[in-house]
Amino acid sequence: MSVRLVAVCLFFELAVAPTVFGQVQTVLLNDARAEYELGVRVEYLIDADRQLTIDDVRSPDVSSRFQRSLVDAPNFGLTNDVIWFRFAVKNETHADEWLLHLKWALLDWVDCYVIDSTHVLRQLGAGTDVPFSERLVLHRQLVFPIDVPTGVTRTVYLKVRTRNAFEVPLSISPQAVFRDNAYWEQFLFAFYYGIMAAMILYNLFLFISVRDVGYLYYVLYATGFVCVQMFIDGYLFQFFSPNLPTLHQIWGRFAIGFAGVMWSRFAQVFLSTRPNLPTMHRVLDGFVACFIVSMAFSILYPSIYSLAVAATLVMLLMPTLFWAGVLRWRQGYASAAFYTLAFVTFFVGAVVYGLKTFNLVPITPLTNYMMQIGSAMEVILLSLALADRFNQLKKEKDLALRRQLEAKFESDRAKDEAEIERLKNVELARALSELKAAQEQLVQQEKLAALGQLTAGIAHEIQNPLNFVNNFSEVSKKLVSELKAELERPDNIDKTYVDEILHDIADNAHVIAHHGKRASSIVTSMLRHARVEHNERTETDLNTLIKEYLAISYYSYRAKDRNFNVRMTTAFDETLQPLKISSQDIGRVFLNIIQNGFYAAHQKVTALKSSGKLNGYAPELSITTAQQNGKVVIRIRDNGIGIDENVKKKLFEPFFTTKKGNEGTGLGLSISNDIIKAYGGAISVESVAGEYAEFIITLPKT
């Protein structure tokens, strides 16, 4: 801001004040409580050769060359010339002690000559090239005491030179008025610099807290600006280098370059020019480099030229930074609005200050301090802009963090779900493995149970012919003994008796052979079943297979309960051709269903007996075969306890059973259903609870 302040001032100071030629103007001091502005009442002479003395300028030849100023604050831009000023005052008050005030602190050397009509009464010297302690009035600006007795006229000459902006706003006032004005001025400047210091410290604290480099550049820029402003206001010389005039000149010019570097860097960071305005970012990099060169130039050669270089850079930087803010605002960057508004407030303050300098607007306390007002507003608005930018960045970071957390949450959830799924799969695999093992065990138990039933039936079947064989063998042994005894008789052998014995033995042998063949047939059938591999299909007579397993089922069930009797009827389709099936698999289906039918009938008999309602009920089981629509249909029906509708829905589920305790595994019908489905067939059930149950097996012919 102060960088731009100097630039604006220099821009307005490059113009030479309009002048006219004439005699020395006399200022009448007729109010002891007033301050008299002398700008339009002074005359000046430009000494380009810097050789004129007080005697020279008082000579008639040179005196006639003085020109009268027409503005309140004569300024001559940047110049190495020595400029003489003169004016006359006549005191018409009772105040004798008056103070001449030069309201521009950047004057290197000023000689003040107080002259009466004939000779020099007093010569005073001051400026930034003179130690501050040598000033007669210790003020930030140049103040000379002027003794003007009541009713007396004094002429004052000023010889001025400077390496800074050449501006000479003059006023004269009584000491009391000056002190009052100085008091209020000090108060206003204290308030102004207090605001600036507060903003610097506040944002420095924020930088330490949040570590945002934007705050650091703001603090450094504001610090550089304060140094430039104190250089302009005279406080830098008064408080920091009062006895080091050369350092004062270097410090002021260096501060301008430093502020320019920090302002450019702040704009780059705040506006995010690198990704959003790459060309503008490179331009600002160029300005940074130029300001660094100007800083070095100010150290090596602290002259009017180093100041001109810095001022030129500032005048070029100002529109560049303003346009950068406008471009980012147009891109939708909300914080750029604060940035642009801050720039505008300072620019308005600088323009009003410049217009006041050239007497284009009235000189008032507001216009006198418009530069400070504009710069204070700028730092406040920029601080707000930083706060808004920080909030925006925080929101963006929070949003990015939330999205990152959501993404991480989703990723973690996906991993957790995958892990859960994996564990489920492991658990499921283990459960399936255990279930499969249990199922295999139950199937094995089912097979063993079926084998036990089959063995019981086979044993019963074999026992009958073996009984015949044993009985007729014993009878034949007795007949052989009788025949042997008869033949041992020496005489009287009864041939008729012998023939009867031999005939009985032959009959017995025939019976033994018949029943031996029957037993052999049963064993052969058992071996045939044992040799058939699972799922090995052979041409099989379905009717014969049903007969065999019906008999096996009956005798095996009778082996468990000798009192059990059931009426069995069959109605086979004799035209049925052999089917290519596994007799072991299909036989197991018949065995399961027939055994269930016997069980249902037996349960009904037991229930009726216990309730005393048997009433001549007789268990029955019927089996029929038929051909329908190119398929073989086997119906197995019992008149037992029947099946409920709810039970029918679960009948073919694994491990579902209606039998009590360990009487069933719940796999018989499930395995049977799987076997029939493997052949492309189906099993269905028709039943009325308490009356009957009929299983319908459908098999394809091929």
XYZ file of C-alpha atoms in Angstrom:
702
model
C 0.000 0.000 0.000
C 2.721 2.460 0.949
C 4.497 1.487 -2.233
C 1.480 2.596 -4.196
C 1.160 5.669 -1.963
C 4.624 6.822 -3.021
C 3.823 6.035 -6.631
C 0.593 8.014 -6.564
C 2.297 10.926 -4.847
C 5.145 10.889 -7.297
C 2.712 10.723 -10.190
C 0.983 13.890 -9.012
C 4.234 15.560 -8.040
C 5.718 15.203 -11.545
C 3.624 18.150 -12.630
C 4.998 21.641 -11.979
C 2.628 23.982 -10.223
C 1.189 26.772 -12.388
C 2.970 30.085 -11.673
C 2.970 33.813 -12.436
C 5.703 36.392 -12.089
C 5.377 39.249 -9.627
C 6.519 41.011 -6.451
C 6.856 39.498 -2.984
C 3.428 38.811 -1.515
C 2.875 39.913 2.056
C 0.806 37.703 4.344
C -1.085 39.627 7.010
C -1.077 37.793 10.351
C -4.177 39.213 12.008
C -5.519 36.206 13.945
C -3.487 34.777 16.805
C -5.544 31.528 16.760
C -5.244 30.769 13.046
C -2.914 28.751 10.858
C -2.060 30.421 7.563
C -1.473 28.276 4.498
C 1.248 29.912 2.362
C 1.111 27.816 -0.791
C -0.480 30.389 -3.093
C 1.321 33.271 -1.363
C 4.900 32.174 -1.916
C 7.227 32.728 -4.822
C 9.894 30.337 -5.963
C 13.044 30.301 -8.067
C 14.603 27.171 -9.610
C 18.401 27.096 -9.258
C 19.365 24.405 -11.774
C 23.085 25.081 -11.292
C 22.769 24.963 -7.484
C 25.172 27.941 -7.184
C 23.010 30.817 -5.946
C 23.449 32.290 -2.473
C 21.116 34.367 -0.330
C 22.775 37.515 -1.575
C 22.376 36.403 -5.166
C 18.651 35.738 -4.884
C 18.118 39.135 -3.217
C 19.852 40.948 -6.069
C 17.523 42.774 -8.468
C 18.505 40.643 -11.472
C 17.731 37.340 -9.800
C 14.864 38.591 -7.631
C 12.854 39.474 -10.705
C 12.966 35.825 -11.813
C 10.908 34.584 -8.859
C 7.557 33.078 -9.835
C 4.423 32.963 -7.721
C 2.817 29.598 -6.936
C -0.888 29.130 -7.568
C -1.366 25.911 -5.556
C -1.488 25.210 -1.829
C 1.329 22.661 -1.968
C 3.974 23.500 -4.601
C 5.636 20.358 -5.882
C 8.235 19.691 -8.541
C 8.351 15.930 -8.849
C 11.779 14.282 -8.775
C 14.536 16.805 -9.378
C 18.122 17.513 -8.364
C 17.606 21.270 -8.625
C 17.824 23.660 -5.683
C 14.649 25.689 -5.361
C 14.346 28.996 -3.513
C 11.115 30.161 -1.916
C 10.234 33.594 -0.490
C 7.312 35.292 1.175
C 6.701 38.229 3.514
C 4.629 38.308 6.706
C 3.326 41.242 8.702
C 2.263 40.596 12.252
C -0.867 42.516 13.243
C -1.446 40.472 16.407
C 0.082 40.518 19.875
C 1.757 37.104 19.323
C 5.488 37.484 18.661
C 6.546 33.803 18.376
C 5.454 32.132 15.165
C 6.397 28.764 13.666
C 6.990 28.127 9.953
C 5.881 24.543 9.187
C 7.042 22.590 6.078
C 4.487 19.761 5.880
C 6.634 17.348 3.889
C 9.179 15.300 5.800
C 11.248 14.102 2.807
C 13.346 17.235 2.375
C 17.090 16.608 2.638
C 18.188 20.160 3.438
C 16.403 23.437 4.069
C 18.097 26.778 4.889
C 15.748 29.375 6.346
C 16.669 33.064 6.212
C 14.653 35.675 8.129
C 15.358 39.150 6.719
C 14.263 42.634 7.554
C 14.384 45.395 5.014
C 18.189 45.501 4.829
C 19.985 42.455 6.242
C 19.638 38.805 7.362
C 18.449 38.567 10.913
C 18.637 34.783 11.324
C 19.751 31.701 9.360
C 18.423 28.260 10.300
C 19.229 24.847 8.767
C 17.419 21.494 8.992
C 16.486 18.420 6.943
C 17.015 14.662 6.735
C 20.707 15.210 5.987
C 21.064 16.928 9.365
C 20.937 14.961 12.623
C 17.455 15.131 14.120
C 18.810 16.360 17.442
C 20.010 19.622 15.836
C 16.488 20.716 15.009
C 15.259 23.680 17.047
C 11.770 22.181 17.096
C 11.806 18.375 17.532
C 9.055 17.485 15.125
C 8.767 14.789 12.476
C 8.576 17.516 9.813
C 10.625 20.676 9.447
C 9.567 23.537 11.730
C 11.399 26.891 12.014
C 10.723 29.535 14.706
C 10.109 32.969 13.150
C 10.240 36.088 15.320
C 7.834 38.692 13.943
C 7.144 41.513 16.398
C 3.758 43.191 16.327
C 3.433 45.637 13.458
C 6.686 44.452 11.824
C 7.115 42.901 8.383
C 9.634 40.138 7.823
C 10.727 38.498 4.558
C 11.564 34.773 4.671
C 13.730 32.936 2.140
C 13.948 29.121 1.967
C 16.666 27.233 0.112
C 15.464 23.632 -0.455
C 17.037 20.549 -1.979
C 16.059 16.869 -1.775
C 16.629 13.475 -3.394
C 13.008 12.551 -2.796
C 9.721 13.858 -4.116
C 9.998 17.653 -4.108
C 6.888 18.982 -2.348
C 6.854 22.107 -0.164
C 3.472 22.697 1.543
C 4.008 25.706 3.853
C 2.059 27.156 6.752
C 2.721 29.610 9.577
C 0.966 29.723 12.915
C 1.458 30.840 16.511
C 3.248 28.360 18.751
C 0.119 27.562 20.752
C -1.909 26.776 17.637
C 0.922 24.638 16.283
C 1.165 22.647 19.508
C -2.598 22.011 19.549
C -2.533 20.851 15.936
C 0.542 18.706 16.604
C -1.180 17.089 19.588
C -4.229 16.013 17.591
C -2.033 14.998 14.698
C 0.032 12.767 16.993
C -3.158 11.243 18.368
C -4.471 10.440 14.862
C -1.155 8.984 13.763
C -0.962 6.903 16.941
C -4.434 5.578 16.204
C -3.478 4.853 12.590
C -0.199 3.092 13.394
C -1.929 1.279 16.243
C -4.386 -0.177 13.749
C -1.543 -1.184 11.454
C 0.437 -2.768 14.304
C -2.636 -4.612 15.556
C -3.328 -6.050 12.106
C 0.311 -7.082 11.719
C 0.453 -8.788 15.136
C -2.965 -10.400 14.708
C -2.088 -11.904 11.334
C 1.357 -12.909 12.592
C -0.381 -14.839 15.350
C -2.661 -16.442 12.752
C 0.367 -17.408 10.672
C 1.980 -19.041 13.695
C -1.283 -20.848 14.410
C -2.326 -22.023 10.943
C 1.018 -21.959 9.089
C -0.547 -20.459 5.986
C 2.175 -18.703 3.962
C -0.394 -16.159 2.779
C -0.488 -14.685 6.293
C 3.317 -14.480 6.343
C 3.450 -12.506 3.073
C 0.665 -10.247 4.366
C 2.595 -9.548 7.579
C 5.832 -8.852 5.703
C 4.066 -6.632 3.165
C 2.207 -4.690 5.886
C 5.478 -4.277 7.789
C 7.188 -2.975 4.656
C 4.281 -0.630 4.040
C 4.456 0.751 7.582
C 8.159 1.425 7.090
C 7.463 3.296 3.838
C 4.633 5.262 5.462
C 6.835 6.155 8.427
C 9.522 7.194 5.928
C 7.024 9.526 4.253
C 5.592 10.816 7.548
C 9.042 11.453 9.060
C 8.714 9.006 11.940
C 11.335 6.660 10.498
C 13.957 9.414 10.739
C 12.715 10.690 14.081
C 12.658 7.366 15.962
C 14.852 4.862 14.090
C 17.711 6.763 12.427
C 17.775 10.286 13.901
C 21.573 10.588 13.668
C 22.115 8.436 10.558
C 20.876 10.468 7.571
C 22.433 8.193 4.957
C 20.884 5.075 6.514
C 17.558 6.901 6.525
C 17.725 7.415 2.737
C 18.718 3.768 2.155
C 16.075 2.463 4.547
C 13.223 4.324 2.893
C 14.104 3.240 -0.644
C 14.824 -0.329 0.485
C 11.418 -0.498 2.214
C 9.679 0.435 -1.047
C 11.343 -2.465 -2.873
C 10.743 -4.853 0.018
C 7.044 -3.925 0.166
C 6.794 -4.406 -3.620
C 8.307 -7.906 -3.378
C 6.003 -8.938 -0.531
C 2.932 -7.418 -2.167
C 3.636 -9.365 -5.376
C 4.199 -12.599 -3.440
C 1.069 -12.038 -1.385
C -0.990 -11.563 -4.554
C 0.476 -14.753 -6.051
C -0.389 -16.809 -2.980
C -3.716 -15.191 -2.183
C -5.016 -15.289 -5.764
C -3.448 -18.708 -6.503
C -2.061 -17.340 -9.761
C 0.203 -20.310 -10.536
C -2.603 -22.765 -11.435
C -5.285 -20.218 -12.344
C -3.389 -17.315 -13.994
C -0.051 -18.793 -15.115
C 0.852 -15.841 -17.354
C 0.063 -13.354 -14.587
C 2.119 -15.475 -12.199
C 5.170 -15.182 -14.438
C 4.626 -11.421 -14.794
C 4.584 -11.061 -11.005
C 7.755 -13.162 -10.802
C 9.302 -10.571 -13.113
C 8.195 -7.751 -10.823
C 9.713 -9.571 -7.835
C 13.030 -9.806 -9.638
C 12.908 -6.100 -10.607
C 12.095 -5.018 -7.055
C 14.994 -7.076 -5.715
C 17.294 -5.267 -8.165
C 15.863 -1.917 -7.044
C 16.532 -2.869 -3.404
C 20.171 -3.564 -4.260
C 20.301 -0.287 -6.244
C 18.938 1.645 -3.246
C 21.704 0.270 -1.023
C 24.507 0.927 -3.480
C 23.239 4.258 -4.813
C 20.584 5.906 -2.584
C 19.812 8.778 -4.954
C 16.886 10.280 -6.763
C 17.390 7.726 -9.515
C 16.951 4.711 -7.222
C 13.749 6.320 -5.982
C 12.639 6.904 -9.582
C 13.232 3.242 -10.411
C 11.231 2.064 -7.379
C 8.424 4.540 -8.098
C 8.212 3.457 -11.746
C 7.961 -0.208 -10.734
C 5.219 0.647 -8.244
C 3.245 2.588 -10.878
C 3.446 -0.436 -13.211
C 2.670 -2.950 -10.454
C -0.524 -1.245 -9.284
C -2.683 -1.855 -12.403
C -1.175 -5.338 -12.756
C -2.263 -6.389 -9.269
C -5.663 -4.789 -9.705
C -6.248 -6.639 -12.985
C -5.115 -9.926 -11.420
C -7.759 -9.497 -8.720
C -10.444 -8.732 -11.304
C -9.512 -11.803 -13.365
C -9.708 -14.118 -10.361
C -13.002 -12.550 -9.321
C -14.387 -13.216 -12.776
C -13.240 -16.837 -12.427
C -15.571 -17.195 -9.440
C -13.008 -16.861 -6.647
C -15.116 -15.188 -3.953
C -12.202 -13.991 -1.806
C -10.903 -11.942 -4.747
C -13.830 -9.576 -4.114
C -12.276 -8.534 -0.771
C -8.889 -8.204 -2.453
C -10.251 -5.972 -5.223
C -12.314 -3.894 -2.801
C -9.225 -3.349 -0.618
C -7.297 -2.197 -3.666
C -10.096 0.195 -4.651
C -10.289 1.756 -1.145
C -6.585 2.516 -1.172
C -6.740 3.828 -4.720
C -9.623 6.169 -3.795
C -7.643 7.438 -0.807
C -4.585 8.032 -2.987
C -6.596 9.841 -5.664
C -8.303 12.136 -3.128
C -4.935 12.858 -1.531
C -3.491 13.723 -4.938
C -6.433 15.968 -5.825
C -5.987 17.738 -2.501
C -2.307 18.231 -3.275
C -3.187 20.067 -6.492
C -5.935 22.102 -4.819
C -8.640 20.334 -6.850
C -10.569 19.396 -3.707
C -10.776 21.407 -0.467
C -8.090 20.894 2.144
C -9.867 19.379 5.145
C -8.837 16.949 7.905
C -10.518 14.199 5.866
C -8.638 14.968 2.652
C -5.384 15.535 4.573
C -5.490 11.995 5.966
C -7.283 10.251 3.117
C -4.155 8.270 2.288
C -3.951 6.887 5.805
C -7.678 6.152 5.838
C -7.447 4.312 2.527
C -4.397 2.308 3.563
C -5.936 1.375 6.941
C -9.106 0.238 5.195
C -6.972 -1.756 2.799
C -5.128 -3.725 5.472
C -8.402 -4.399 7.293
C -10.109 -5.601 4.116
C -7.091 -7.686 3.189
C -7.173 -9.261 6.637
C -10.841 -10.056 6.071
C -9.918 -11.404 2.661
C -7.329 -13.666 4.261
C -9.869 -14.831 6.821
C -12.385 -15.530 4.055
C -9.723 -17.311 2.027
C -8.723 -19.341 5.068
C -12.349 -20.292 5.679
C -12.766 -21.243 2.038
C -9.584 -23.308 2.132
C -10.683 -24.848 5.402
C -14.048 -25.753 3.885
C -12.302 -27.188 0.851
C -9.884 -29.097 3.061
C -12.732 -30.259 5.272
C -14.650 -31.315 2.176
C -11.587 -33.038 0.761
C -10.932 -34.634 4.150
C -14.553 -35.711 4.417
C -14.406 -37.170 0.926
C -11.108 -38.817 1.795
C -12.599 -40.213 4.985
C -15.673 -41.334 3.085
C -13.456 -42.957 0.479
C -11.385 -44.537 3.230
C -14.560 -45.576 5.001
C -15.868 -47.092 1.784
C -12.511 -48.749 1.202
C -12.386 -50.021 4.770
C -15.980 -51.117 4.543
C -15.235 -52.901 1.283
C -12.204 -54.515 2.929
C -14.280 -55.390 5.987
C -17.036 -56.763 3.809
C -14.463 -58.699 1.827
C -12.922 -59.957 5.062
C -16.350 -60.773 6.450
C -17.218 -62.465 3.190
C -13.938 -64.335 3.334
C -14.594 -65.341 6.932
C -18.146 -66.233 5.975
C -16.809 -68.306 3.131
C -14.319 -69.922 5.487
C -17.042 -70.512 8.044
C -19.413 -71.627 5.327
C -16.803 -73.900 3.852
C -16.128 -75.324 7.277
C -19.841 -75.619 7.970
C -20.382 -77.229 4.577
C -17.479 -79.526 5.229
C -18.940 -80.461 8.609
C -22.390 -80.727 7.075
C -21.041 -82.868 4.270
C -19.242 -85.050 6.766
C -22.410 -85.308 8.865
C -24.457 -85.974 5.746
C -22.037 -88.624 4.609
C -22.194 -90.125 8.077
C -25.995 -90.059 8.010
C -26.019 -91.439 4.497
C -23.681 -94.152 5.667
C -26.015 -94.789 8.580
C -28.895 -94.853 6.122
C -26.989 -97.259 3.949
C -26.125 -99.398 6.964
C -29.763 -99.302 8.060
C -30.837 -100.241 4.550
C -28.168 -102.921 4.512
C -29.438 -104.202 7.839
C -32.976 -104.283 6.499
C -31.729 -105.981 3.339
C -29.703 -108.477 5.362
C -32.672 -109.233 7.598
C -34.880 -109.836 4.579
C -32.252 -111.956 2.873
C -31.650 -113.934 6.053
C -35.376 -114.595 6.336
C -35.536 -115.607 2.687
C -32.549 -117.961 3.031
C -33.768 -119.360 6.371
C -36.886 -120.947 4.824
C -35.099 -123.057 2.187
C -32.366 -123.861 4.710
C -35.043 -125.149 7.112
C -36.367 -127.376 4.357
C -32.854 -128.568 3.528
C -32.048 -129.277 7.178
C -35.377 -131.018 7.885
C -35.352 -133.201 4.794
C -31.677 -133.973 5.329
C -32.461 -135.294 8.821
C -35.356 -137.335 7.411
C -33.102 -138.649 4.646
C -30.445 -139.577 7.207
C -33.024 -141.615 9.128
C -34.227 -143.289 5.944
C -30.650 -144.138 5.006
C -30.159 -145.660 8.465
C -33.335 -147.734 8.065
C -32.259 -148.783 4.561
C -28.831 -149.764 5.846
C -30.372 -151.807 8.634
C -32.717 -153.498 6.220
C -29.946 -154.345 3.803
C -27.796 -155.823 6.603
C -30.357 -158.431 7.292
C -29.076 -161.752 5.888
C -32.421 -162.930 4.769
C -35.875 -161.835 4.299
C -35.057 -158.436 2.766
C -38.302 -156.628 2.143
C -37.812 -155.223 -1.337
C -41.048 -153.338 -1.229
C -39.946 -151.550 1.946
C -36.538 -150.867 0.454
C -38.155 -149.399 -2.610
C -40.344 -147.164 -0.460
C -37.306 -145.960 1.458
C -35.411 -145.249 -1.719
C -38.436 -143.451 -3.166
C -38.710 -141.298 0.001
C -34.978 -140.556 -0.138
C -35.306 -139.534 -3.765
C -38.250 -137.279 -2.939
C -36.317 -135.761 -0.089
C -33.314 -135.186 -2.326
C -35.577 -133.473 -4.848
C -36.958 -131.193 -2.133
C -33.456 -130.516 -0.834
C -32.260 -129.685 -4.343
C -35.253 -127.383 -4.943
C -34.742 -125.400 -1.780
C -30.962 -125.410 -2.269
C -31.474 -123.823 -5.671
C -33.819 -121.277 -4.111
C -31.144 -120.343 -1.546
C -28.563 -120.238 -4.318
C -30.839 -117.908 -6.305
C -31.161 -115.590 -3.311
C -27.383 -115.530 -2.787
C -26.830 -114.952 -6.505
C -29.259 -112.042 -6.433
C -27.524 -110.621 -3.385
C -24.129 -110.940 -5.072
C -25.502 -109.321 -8.201
C -26.656 -106.349 -6.173
C -23.331 -106.186 -4.393
C -21.375 -106.219 -7.665
C -23.323 -103.377 -9.333
C -21.411 -100.072 -8.988
C -23.222 -96.858 -8.097
C -24.813 -95.195 -11.104
C -23.857 -98.099 -13.356
C -27.001 -98.630 -15.365
C -28.075 -101.995 -16.805
C -31.218 -103.263 -18.483
C -33.520 -104.133 -15.573
C -37.048 -105.564 -15.359
C -38.763 -102.999 -13.185
C -41.642 -105.313 -12.140
C -39.233 -108.027 -10.970
C -37.119 -105.429 -9.108
C -40.238 -104.178 -7.290
C -41.204 -107.750 -6.310
C -37.749 -108.426 -4.887
C -37.614 -105.241 -2.804
C -41.230 -105.665 -1.690
C -40.350 -109.074 -0.285
C -37.103 -107.802 1.232
C -38.914 -104.857 2.804
C -41.631 -107.022 4.258
C -39.345 -109.631 5.801
C -36.955 -106.986 7.132
C -39.866 -105.154 8.805
C -41.196 -108.495 10.133
C -37.753 -109.146 11.559
C -38.276 -106.121 13.803
C -41.905 -106.943 14.720
C -43.073 -110.551 14.351
C -46.664 -109.552 15.002
C -46.780 -107.135 12.061
C -48.878 -108.282 9.100
C -49.878 -106.355 5.998
C -51.863 -107.202 2.933
C -49.714 -106.577 -0.165
C -51.218 -106.309 -3.640
C -49.541 -105.593 -6.967
C -50.883 -104.654 -10.403
C -48.015 -104.603 -12.893
C -48.063 -103.593 -16.529
C -46.728 -106.793 -18.122
C -45.978 -104.944 -21.375
C -43.416 -102.775 -19.627
C -40.028 -103.124 -21.288
C -36.802 -103.322 -19.238
C -35.366 -99.942 -18.249
C -31.690 -99.013 -18.260
C -31.286 -98.151 -14.602
C -29.121 -98.895 -11.594
C -31.084 -101.549 -9.737
C -29.231 -100.668 -6.523
C -30.232 -96.961 -6.717
C -33.833 -97.518 -7.816
C -34.156 -100.452 -5.402
C -33.101 -98.118 -2.587
C -35.934 -95.757 -3.599
C -38.481 -98.597 -3.518
C -37.075 -99.867 -0.225
C -37.380 -96.414 1.409
C -40.916 -95.730 0.232
C -42.208 -99.253 0.962
C -40.607 -99.225 4.423
C -42.262 -95.827 5.084
C -45.596 -97.296 4.009
C -45.188 -100.223 6.407
C -44.200 -97.781 9.158
C -47.275 -95.590 8.540
C -49.597 -98.609 8.605
C -47.923 -99.950 11.735
C -48.272 -96.566 13.471
C -51.961 -96.474 12.629
C -52.517 -99.975 14.035
C -50.689 -99.020 17.225
C -52.715 -95.801 17.588
C -56.033 -97.517 16.985
C -55.227 -100.302 19.445
C -54.289 -97.848 22.159
C -57.542 -95.945 21.651
C -59.644 -99.103 21.327
C -60.917 -98.123 17.892
C -59.299 -100.776 15.735
C -62.728 -101.936 14.442
C -61.369 -104.489 11.969
C -58.771 -102.179 10.399
C -56.214 -104.175 8.334
C -52.968 -102.618 6.986
C -52.682 -102.646 3.211
C -49.983 -101.648 0.689
C -50.463 -101.709 -3.060
C -48.015 -101.157 -5.899
C -48.955 -100.546 -9.523
C -46.924 -99.854 -12.665
C -48.234 -98.244 -15.832
C -47.120 -96.380 -18.937
C -48.378 -92.848 -19.551
C -47.247 -90.326 -22.147
C -43.988 -92.094 -22.844
C -43.126 -92.446 -19.178
C -43.312 -95.197 -16.567
C -45.479 -94.389 -13.529
C -45.105 -96.371 -10.305
C -47.679 -95.799 -7.567
C -47.020 -97.051 -4.017
C -50.023 -96.556 -1.719
C -50.601 -97.370 1.939
C -53.649 -96.900 4.154
C -51.640 -95.695 7.133
C -51.711 -92.421 9.039
C -51.343 -90.222 5.934
C -49.366 -86.967 5.635
C -50.386 -83.418 6.689
C -50.181 -80.594 4.145
C -47.544 -78.781 6.196
C -45.442 -81.917 6.328
C -45.767 -82.493 2.580
C -43.932 -79.164 1.901
C -40.884 -80.365 3.845
C -41.065 -84.064 2.974
C -38.095 -84.136 0.611
C -35.867 -81.753 2.605
C -32.664 -83.300 3.982
C -32.829 -84.386 7.622
C -36.575 -83.817 7.888
C -38.360 -86.756 9.497
C -41.627 -87.474 11.297
C -40.298 -90.637 12.885
C -39.625 -90.726 16.619
C -36.220 -90.784 18.279
C -33.596 -92.665 16.239
C -36.094 -94.430 14.033
C -35.183 -92.263 11.006
C -32.368 -90.068 9.730
C -34.461 -87.789 7.550
C -32.354 -88.623 4.469
C -34.282 -91.518 2.952
C -36.815 -89.518 0.911
C -34.282 -86.745 0.193
C -31.843 -89.283 -1.305
C -34.685 -91.003 -3.132
C -35.798 -87.670 -4.626
C -32.223 -86.911 -5.754
C -31.894 -90.374 -7.348
C -35.143 -90.044 -9.301
C -34.246 -86.494 -10.413
C -30.883 -87.801 -11.633
C -32.831 -90.061 -14.000
C -34.918 -87.116 -15.219
C -37.919 -88.306 -13.266
C -39.972 -86.966 -10.363
C -41.597 -88.012 -7.108
C -44.892 -86.560 -5.923
C -47.206 -87.319 -3.023
C -50.980 -87.481 -2.729
C -52.363 -87.931 0.752
C -55.286 -87.451 3.096
C -54.233 -87.231 6.729
C -55.469 -90.257 8.704
C -56.544 -92.189 5.570
C -53.792 -92.848 3.048
C -50.562 -91.724 1.391
C -49.613 -92.436 -2.217
C -46.153 -91.845 -3.685
C -46.085 -91.431 -7.443
C -42.734 -92.098 -9.131
C -42.317 -91.063 -12.744
C -39.359 -92.320 -14.810
C -38.563 -91.744 -18.467
C -38.477 -94.885 -20.616
C -35.103 -93.977 -22.050
